[in-house]
Coordinates of C-alpha atoms in Angstrom, one line a residue:
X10 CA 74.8 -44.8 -56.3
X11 CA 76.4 -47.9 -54.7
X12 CA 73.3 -48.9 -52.8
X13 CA 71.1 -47.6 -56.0
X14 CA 72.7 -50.3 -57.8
X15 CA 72.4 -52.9 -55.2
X16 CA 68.9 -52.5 -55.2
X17 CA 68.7 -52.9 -59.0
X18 CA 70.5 -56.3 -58.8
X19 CA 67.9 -57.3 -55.9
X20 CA 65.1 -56.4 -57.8
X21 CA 66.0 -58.4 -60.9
X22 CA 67.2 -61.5 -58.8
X23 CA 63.6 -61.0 -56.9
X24 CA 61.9 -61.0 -60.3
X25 CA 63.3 -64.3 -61.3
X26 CA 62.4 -65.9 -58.0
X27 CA 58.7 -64.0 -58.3
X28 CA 58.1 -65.3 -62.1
X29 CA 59.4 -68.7 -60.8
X30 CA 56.8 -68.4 -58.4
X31 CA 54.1 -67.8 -60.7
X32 CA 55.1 -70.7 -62.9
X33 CA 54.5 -73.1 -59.8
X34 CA 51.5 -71.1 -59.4
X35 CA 49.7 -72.2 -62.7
X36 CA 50.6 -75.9 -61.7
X37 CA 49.2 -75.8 -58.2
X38 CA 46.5 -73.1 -58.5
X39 CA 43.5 -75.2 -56.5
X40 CA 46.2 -74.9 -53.5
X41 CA 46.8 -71.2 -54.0
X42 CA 43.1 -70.2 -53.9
X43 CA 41.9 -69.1 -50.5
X44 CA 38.8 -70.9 -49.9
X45 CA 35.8 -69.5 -48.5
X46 CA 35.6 -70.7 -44.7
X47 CA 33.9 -69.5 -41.7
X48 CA 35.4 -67.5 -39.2
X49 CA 36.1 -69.8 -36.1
X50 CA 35.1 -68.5 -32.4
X51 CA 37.9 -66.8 -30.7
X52 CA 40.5 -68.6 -28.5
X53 CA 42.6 -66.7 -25.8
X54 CA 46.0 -66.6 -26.0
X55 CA 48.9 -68.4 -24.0
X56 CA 51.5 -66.3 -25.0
X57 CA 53.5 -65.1 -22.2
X58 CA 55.5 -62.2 -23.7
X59 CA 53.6 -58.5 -23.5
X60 CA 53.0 -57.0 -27.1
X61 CA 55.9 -54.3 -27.6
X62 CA 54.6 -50.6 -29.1
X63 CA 54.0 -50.5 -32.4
X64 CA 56.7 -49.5 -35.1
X65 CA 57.1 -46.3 -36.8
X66 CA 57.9 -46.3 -40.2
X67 CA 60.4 -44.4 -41.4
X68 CA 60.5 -43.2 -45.0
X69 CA 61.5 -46.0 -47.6
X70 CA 61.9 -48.7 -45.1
X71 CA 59.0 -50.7 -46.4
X72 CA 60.8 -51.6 -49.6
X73 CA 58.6 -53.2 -52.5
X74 CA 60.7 -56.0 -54.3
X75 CA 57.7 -57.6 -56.3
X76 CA 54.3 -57.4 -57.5
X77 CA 51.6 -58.5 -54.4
X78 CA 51.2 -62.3 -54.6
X79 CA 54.0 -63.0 -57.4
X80 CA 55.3 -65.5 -54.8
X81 CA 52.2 -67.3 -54.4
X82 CA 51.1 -68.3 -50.7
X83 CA 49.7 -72.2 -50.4
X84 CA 46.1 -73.0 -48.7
X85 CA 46.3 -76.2 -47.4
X86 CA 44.2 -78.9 -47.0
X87 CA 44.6 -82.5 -45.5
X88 CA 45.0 -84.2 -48.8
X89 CA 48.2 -81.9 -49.4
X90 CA 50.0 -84.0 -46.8
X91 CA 51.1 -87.5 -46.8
X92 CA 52.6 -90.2 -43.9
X93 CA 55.9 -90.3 -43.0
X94 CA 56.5 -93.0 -44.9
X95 CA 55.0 -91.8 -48.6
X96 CA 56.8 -88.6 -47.8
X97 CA 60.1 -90.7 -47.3
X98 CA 59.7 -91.6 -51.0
X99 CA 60.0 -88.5 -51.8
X100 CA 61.7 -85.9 -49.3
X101 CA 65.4 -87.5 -48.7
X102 CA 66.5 -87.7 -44.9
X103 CA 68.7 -84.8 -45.1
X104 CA 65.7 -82.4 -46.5
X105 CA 65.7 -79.5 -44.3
X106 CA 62.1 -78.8 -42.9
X107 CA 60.3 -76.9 -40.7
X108 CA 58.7 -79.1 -37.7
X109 CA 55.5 -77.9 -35.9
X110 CA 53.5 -80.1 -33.3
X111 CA 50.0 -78.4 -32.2
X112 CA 47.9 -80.8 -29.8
X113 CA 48.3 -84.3 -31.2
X114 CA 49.1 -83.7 -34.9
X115 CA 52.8 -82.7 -36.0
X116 CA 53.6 -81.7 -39.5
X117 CA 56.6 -80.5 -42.0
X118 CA 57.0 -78.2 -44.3
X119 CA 60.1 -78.7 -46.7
X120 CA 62.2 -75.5 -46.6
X121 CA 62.8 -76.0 -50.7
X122 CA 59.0 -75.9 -51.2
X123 CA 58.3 -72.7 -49.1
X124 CA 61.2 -70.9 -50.8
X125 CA 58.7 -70.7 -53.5
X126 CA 55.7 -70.0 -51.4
X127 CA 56.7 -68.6 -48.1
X128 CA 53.8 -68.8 -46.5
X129 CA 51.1 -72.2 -45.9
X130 CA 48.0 -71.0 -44.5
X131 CA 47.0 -74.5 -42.8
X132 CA 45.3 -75.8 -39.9
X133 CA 47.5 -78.2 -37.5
X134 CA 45.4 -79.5 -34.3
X135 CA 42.2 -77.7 -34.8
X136 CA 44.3 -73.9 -35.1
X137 CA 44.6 -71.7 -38.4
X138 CA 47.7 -71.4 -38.4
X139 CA 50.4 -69.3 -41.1
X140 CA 54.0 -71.5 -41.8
X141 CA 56.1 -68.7 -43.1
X142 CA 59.5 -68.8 -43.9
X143 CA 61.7 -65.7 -45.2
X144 CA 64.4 -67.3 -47.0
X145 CA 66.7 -64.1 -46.8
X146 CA 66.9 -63.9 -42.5
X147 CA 66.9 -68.0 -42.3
X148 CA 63.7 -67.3 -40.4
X149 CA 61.1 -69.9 -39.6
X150 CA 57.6 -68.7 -37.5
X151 CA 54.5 -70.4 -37.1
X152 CA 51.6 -67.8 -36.6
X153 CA 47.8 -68.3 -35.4
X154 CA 45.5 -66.8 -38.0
X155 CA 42.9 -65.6 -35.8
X156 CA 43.3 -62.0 -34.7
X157 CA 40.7 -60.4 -32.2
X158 CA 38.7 -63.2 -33.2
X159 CA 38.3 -63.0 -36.7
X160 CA 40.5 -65.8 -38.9
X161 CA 42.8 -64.1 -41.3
X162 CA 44.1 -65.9 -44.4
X163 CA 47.8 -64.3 -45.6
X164 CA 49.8 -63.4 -48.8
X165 CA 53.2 -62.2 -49.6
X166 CA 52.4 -58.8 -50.2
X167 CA 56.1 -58.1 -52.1
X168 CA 57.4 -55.7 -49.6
X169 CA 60.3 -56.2 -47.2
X170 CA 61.0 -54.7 -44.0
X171 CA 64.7 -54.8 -43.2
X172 CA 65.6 -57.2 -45.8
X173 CA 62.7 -59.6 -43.7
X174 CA 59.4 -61.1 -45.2
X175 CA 56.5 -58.7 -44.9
X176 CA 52.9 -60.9 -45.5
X177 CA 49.4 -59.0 -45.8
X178 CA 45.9 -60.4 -44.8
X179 CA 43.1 -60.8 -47.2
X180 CA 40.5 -59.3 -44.2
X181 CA 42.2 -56.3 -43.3
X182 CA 44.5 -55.5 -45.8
X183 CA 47.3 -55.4 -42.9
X184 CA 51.4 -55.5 -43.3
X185 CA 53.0 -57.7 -41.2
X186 CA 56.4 -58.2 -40.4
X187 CA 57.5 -61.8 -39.9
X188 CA 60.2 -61.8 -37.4
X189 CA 58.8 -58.9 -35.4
X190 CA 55.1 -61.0 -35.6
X191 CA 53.4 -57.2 -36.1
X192 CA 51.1 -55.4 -37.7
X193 CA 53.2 -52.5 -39.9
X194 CA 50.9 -50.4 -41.8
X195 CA 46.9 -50.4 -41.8
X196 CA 43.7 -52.2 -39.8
X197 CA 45.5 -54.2 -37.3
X198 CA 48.7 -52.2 -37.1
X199 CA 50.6 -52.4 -34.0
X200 CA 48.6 -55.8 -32.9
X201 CA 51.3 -59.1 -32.6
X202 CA 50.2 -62.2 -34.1
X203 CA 50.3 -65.1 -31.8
X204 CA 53.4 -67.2 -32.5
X205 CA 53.4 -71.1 -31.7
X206 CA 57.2 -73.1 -31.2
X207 CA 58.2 -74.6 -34.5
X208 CA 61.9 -75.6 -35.4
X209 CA 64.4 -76.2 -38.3
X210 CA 65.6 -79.6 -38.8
X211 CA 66.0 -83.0 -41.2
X212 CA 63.2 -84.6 -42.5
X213 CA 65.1 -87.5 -40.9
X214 CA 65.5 -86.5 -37.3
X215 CA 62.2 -85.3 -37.5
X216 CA 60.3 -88.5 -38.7
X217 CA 62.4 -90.5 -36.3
X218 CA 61.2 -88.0 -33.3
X219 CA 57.6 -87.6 -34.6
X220 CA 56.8 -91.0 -36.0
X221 CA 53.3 -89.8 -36.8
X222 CA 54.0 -87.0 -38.6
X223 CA 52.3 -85.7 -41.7
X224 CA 54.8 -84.0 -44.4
X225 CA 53.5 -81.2 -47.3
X226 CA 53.6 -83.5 -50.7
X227 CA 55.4 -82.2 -53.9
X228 CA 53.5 -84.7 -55.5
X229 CA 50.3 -83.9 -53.9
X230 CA 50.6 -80.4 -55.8
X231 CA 51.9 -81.7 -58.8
X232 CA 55.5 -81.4 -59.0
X233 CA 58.6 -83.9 -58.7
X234 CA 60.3 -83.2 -55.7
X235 CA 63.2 -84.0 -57.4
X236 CA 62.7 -81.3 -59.9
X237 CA 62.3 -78.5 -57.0
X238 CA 65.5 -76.3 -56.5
X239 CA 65.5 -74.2 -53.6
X240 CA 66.4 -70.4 -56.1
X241 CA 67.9 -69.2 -52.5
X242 CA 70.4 -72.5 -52.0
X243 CA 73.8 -70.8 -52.7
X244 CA 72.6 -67.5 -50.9
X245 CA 72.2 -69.5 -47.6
X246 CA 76.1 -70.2 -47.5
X247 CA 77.0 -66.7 -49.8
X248 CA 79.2 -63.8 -48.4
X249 CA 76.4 -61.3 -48.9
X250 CA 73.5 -60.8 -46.5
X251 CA 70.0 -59.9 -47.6
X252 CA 69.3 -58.2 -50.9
X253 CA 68.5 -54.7 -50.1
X254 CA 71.7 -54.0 -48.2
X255 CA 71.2 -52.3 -44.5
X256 CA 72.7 -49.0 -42.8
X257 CA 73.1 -51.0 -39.7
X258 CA 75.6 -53.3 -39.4
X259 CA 76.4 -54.9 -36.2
X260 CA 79.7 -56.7 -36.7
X261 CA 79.9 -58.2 -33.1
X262 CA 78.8 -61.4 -35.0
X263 CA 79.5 -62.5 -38.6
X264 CA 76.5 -61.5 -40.8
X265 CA 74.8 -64.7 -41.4
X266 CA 76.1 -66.3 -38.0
X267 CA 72.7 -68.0 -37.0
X268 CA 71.6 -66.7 -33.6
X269 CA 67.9 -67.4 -31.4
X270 CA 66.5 -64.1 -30.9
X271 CA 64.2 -64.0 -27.5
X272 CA 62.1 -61.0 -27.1
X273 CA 60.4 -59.7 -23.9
X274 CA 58.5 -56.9 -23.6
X275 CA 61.0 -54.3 -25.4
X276 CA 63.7 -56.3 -24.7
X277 CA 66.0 -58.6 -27.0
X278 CA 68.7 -60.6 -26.8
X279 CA 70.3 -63.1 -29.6
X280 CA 72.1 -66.3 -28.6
X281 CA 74.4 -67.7 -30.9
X282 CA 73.8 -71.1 -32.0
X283 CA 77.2 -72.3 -31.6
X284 CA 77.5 -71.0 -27.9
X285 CA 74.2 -73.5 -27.0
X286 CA 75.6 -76.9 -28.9
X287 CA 79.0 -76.6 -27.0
X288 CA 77.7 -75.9 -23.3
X289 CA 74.3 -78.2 -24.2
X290 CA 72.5 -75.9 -22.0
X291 CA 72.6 -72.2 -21.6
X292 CA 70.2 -70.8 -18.4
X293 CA 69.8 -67.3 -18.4
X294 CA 67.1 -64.3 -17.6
X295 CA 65.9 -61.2 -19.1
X296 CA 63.8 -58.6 -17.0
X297 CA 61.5 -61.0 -15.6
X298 CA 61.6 -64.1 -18.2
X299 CA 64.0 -66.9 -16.6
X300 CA 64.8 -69.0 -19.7
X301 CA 66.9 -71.9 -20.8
X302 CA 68.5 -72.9 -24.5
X303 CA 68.6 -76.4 -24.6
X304 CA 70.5 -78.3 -27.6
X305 CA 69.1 -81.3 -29.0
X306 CA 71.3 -83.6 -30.5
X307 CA 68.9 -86.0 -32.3
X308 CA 66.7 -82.8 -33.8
X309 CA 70.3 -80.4 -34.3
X310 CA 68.3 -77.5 -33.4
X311 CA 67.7 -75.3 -30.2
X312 CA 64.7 -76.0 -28.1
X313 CA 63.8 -72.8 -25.9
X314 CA 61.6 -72.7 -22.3
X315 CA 60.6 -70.6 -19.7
X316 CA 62.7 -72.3 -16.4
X317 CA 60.1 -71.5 -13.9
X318 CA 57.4 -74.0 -12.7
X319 CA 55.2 -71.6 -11.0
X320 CA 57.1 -68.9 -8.8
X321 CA 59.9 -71.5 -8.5
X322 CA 62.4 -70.6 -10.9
X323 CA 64.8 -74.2 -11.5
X324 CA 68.4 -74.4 -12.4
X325 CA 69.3 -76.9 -15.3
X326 CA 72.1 -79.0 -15.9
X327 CA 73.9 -80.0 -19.1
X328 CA 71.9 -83.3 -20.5
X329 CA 71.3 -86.6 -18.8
X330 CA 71.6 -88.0 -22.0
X331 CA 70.2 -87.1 -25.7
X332 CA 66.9 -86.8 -24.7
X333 CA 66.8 -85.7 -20.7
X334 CA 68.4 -82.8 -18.7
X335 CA 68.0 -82.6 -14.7
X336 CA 67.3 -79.7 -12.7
X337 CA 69.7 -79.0 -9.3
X338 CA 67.0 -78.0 -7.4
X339 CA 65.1 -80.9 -6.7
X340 CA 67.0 -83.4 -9.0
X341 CA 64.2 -84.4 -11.5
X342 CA 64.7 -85.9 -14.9
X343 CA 63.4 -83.8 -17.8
X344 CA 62.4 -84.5 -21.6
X345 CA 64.1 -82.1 -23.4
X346 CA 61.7 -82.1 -26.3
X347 CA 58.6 -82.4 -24.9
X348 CA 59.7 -80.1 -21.5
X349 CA 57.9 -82.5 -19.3
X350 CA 58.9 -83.9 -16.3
X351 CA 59.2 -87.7 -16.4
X352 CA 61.3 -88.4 -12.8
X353 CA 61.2 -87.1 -9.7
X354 CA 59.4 -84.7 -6.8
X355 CA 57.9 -82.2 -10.3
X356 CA 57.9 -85.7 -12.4
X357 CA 54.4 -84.7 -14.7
X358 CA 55.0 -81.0 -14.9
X359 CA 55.6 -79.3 -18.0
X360 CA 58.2 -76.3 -19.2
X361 CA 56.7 -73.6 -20.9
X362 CA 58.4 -73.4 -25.0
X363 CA 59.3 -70.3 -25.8
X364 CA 58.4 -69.6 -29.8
X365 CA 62.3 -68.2 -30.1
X366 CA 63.6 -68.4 -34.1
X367 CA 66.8 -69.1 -35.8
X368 CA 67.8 -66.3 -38.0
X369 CA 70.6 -64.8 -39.4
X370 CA 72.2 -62.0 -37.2
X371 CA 72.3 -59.3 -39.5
X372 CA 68.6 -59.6 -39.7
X373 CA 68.0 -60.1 -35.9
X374 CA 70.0 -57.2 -35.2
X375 CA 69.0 -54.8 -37.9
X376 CA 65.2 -55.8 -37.0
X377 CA 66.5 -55.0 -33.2
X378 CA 68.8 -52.3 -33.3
X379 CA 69.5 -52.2 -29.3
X380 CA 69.5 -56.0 -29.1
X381 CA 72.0 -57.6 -26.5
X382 CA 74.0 -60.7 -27.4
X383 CA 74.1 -63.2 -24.9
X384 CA 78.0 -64.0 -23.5
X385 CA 78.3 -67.2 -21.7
X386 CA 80.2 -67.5 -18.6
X387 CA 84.2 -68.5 -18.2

């Protein structure tokens, strides 16, 4: 009865986001239209980590909170975006956003605008790409939009899968989990969408960092920024966790502590957020993935890289400075935000980024039931 009632008080709170949702809708409806585009040829994927096996669904975990497409997904195009300095008129320095930088274009998302979207289906150096953002897990993940070589456009389909954004695609009709990047139910189920590094920050930090940035307008889509309020702002800092409750708990961490989940192969492990900004670095391996956390200062976010060049696997040191780390083994001088070499005998070689999200922990570990938590050392 308890949990009958919980879900009852999530669905109406979900209905007042969804009818919110279609509100904005009416205003912005020529950016909420897919358009009719060609499918792109087929690029091969750099992603290092091996697709787990799919999911089986047990009964009632696919939960439907709203109607399909009640919060309406945005289809970008360029003129939605303005410079960093129009969108400084109207996005404050403090905005949270999401950052993404494909090839040479970088671009953000405002986090109080996708609360009421969830998901831009855009194109950011020449990729389709899907900006989602589940405001319930905290979870931010850039997708490609091209699966086995056909370009997918997606929705919010009104489902959730432990308490974590579940989008469709128009083509295939698939359900896909956002923090598990997977096909759940239908065509393409058990396939993993391609994730590319993106990160949570200020509009600040970020337009300082990426002076050439482009930033998704308000204005462009005809609202006021300063009429937009985020319906999920006092959840983000509430006692309670998600909206449909969970039968796993995992109290090594508080619920909404915010964690970077890495996954390889069917292996996961959850760093706490906290744990990287004190040590500035944390170096660590799981299976055969040697990684490193790094914690940048100017961005206040994690950055996340594979720690091998080649077969050579390099040990890292706390940072130079704001913006550089060295490695021990053959003492060069690092960018942390680009991962590139700029000194020494490696000076022009570049880190691999690893696409690892913040989220909350109770959604990391109810999403990955047997996931490890990292402990630094003593």
């Amino acid at each position: 009865m308890q949990r009958m009632a919980s879900y009852d008080r999530a669905m109406r709170l979900l209905f007042c986001f969804a009818l919110l949702g279609g509100l904005l809708a009416a205003c912005v409806s020529a950016a909420t239209v897919p358009p009719s585009t060609p499918s792109p040829p087929p690029f091969s994927s750099s992603d290092p980590l091996p697709t787990p096996r799919p999911r089986r669904l047990q009964a009632g975990e696919l939960e439907l909170a709203a109607d399909i497409d009640a919060i309406p997904a945005i289809f970008a195009s360029p003129d939605l975006f303005v410079d960093a300095r129009a969108g400084s008129e109207e996005w404050p320095d403090e905005e949270p956003v999401i950052g993404v930088e494909l090839g040479t274009e970088a671009r953000a998302y405002p986090i109080r605008l996708l609360s009421l979207h969830e998901i831009v289906n855009d194109t950011i150096g020449g990729e389709p790409v899907a900006v989602t953002w589940c405001p319930l897990c905290y979870s931010a993940l850039v997708f490609g939009r091209t699966v086995a070589g056909r370009e997918l456009t997606f929705g919010v389909s009104g489902y959730l899968y432990r308490n974590n954004l579940v989008m469709y695609d128009h083509q295939t009709n698939t359900l896909w989990s956002q923090v598990l990047a997977q096909g759940l139910k239908g065509a393409r189920r058990g396939d993993r969408l391609r994730v590319y590094p993106s990160l949570i920050t200020g509009w600040g930090a970020w337009k300082r960092t990426h002076p050439h940035t482009r930033i998704l307008s308000a204005e462009r889509m005809g609202r006021r920024a300063d009429e937009i309020i985020d319906p999920y702002a006092g959840y983000y800092t509430a006692g309670s966790a998600g909206l449909l409750g969970s039968d796993r708990q995992d109290t090594r961490l508080a619920a909404k502590a915010l964690v970077v989940g890495v996954r390889a192969g069917d292996k996961a492990r959850a760093y706490l957020v906290d744990s990287v900004r004190e040590a500035g670095i944390l170096q660590d391996r799981i299976g055969a993935l040697s990684l490193i956390l790094v914690y940048d200062r100017k961005l206040q976010t994690v950055l996340t890289y594979r720690s091998n060049i080649g077969q050579r696997r390099l040990t890292f040191v706390a940072p130079a400075g704001e913006d550089t780390m060295r490695d021990i083994e053959t003492g060069s001088l690092w960018d942390i935000r680009s991962g590139r070499a700029l000194q020494g005998p490696l000076a022009g070689q570049t880190l691999h980024r690893l696409a690892a999200p913040l989220v909350f922990w109770f959604a990391w570990s109810d999403l990955y039931p047997h996931t490890e938590l990292f402990a630094p050392p003593e």
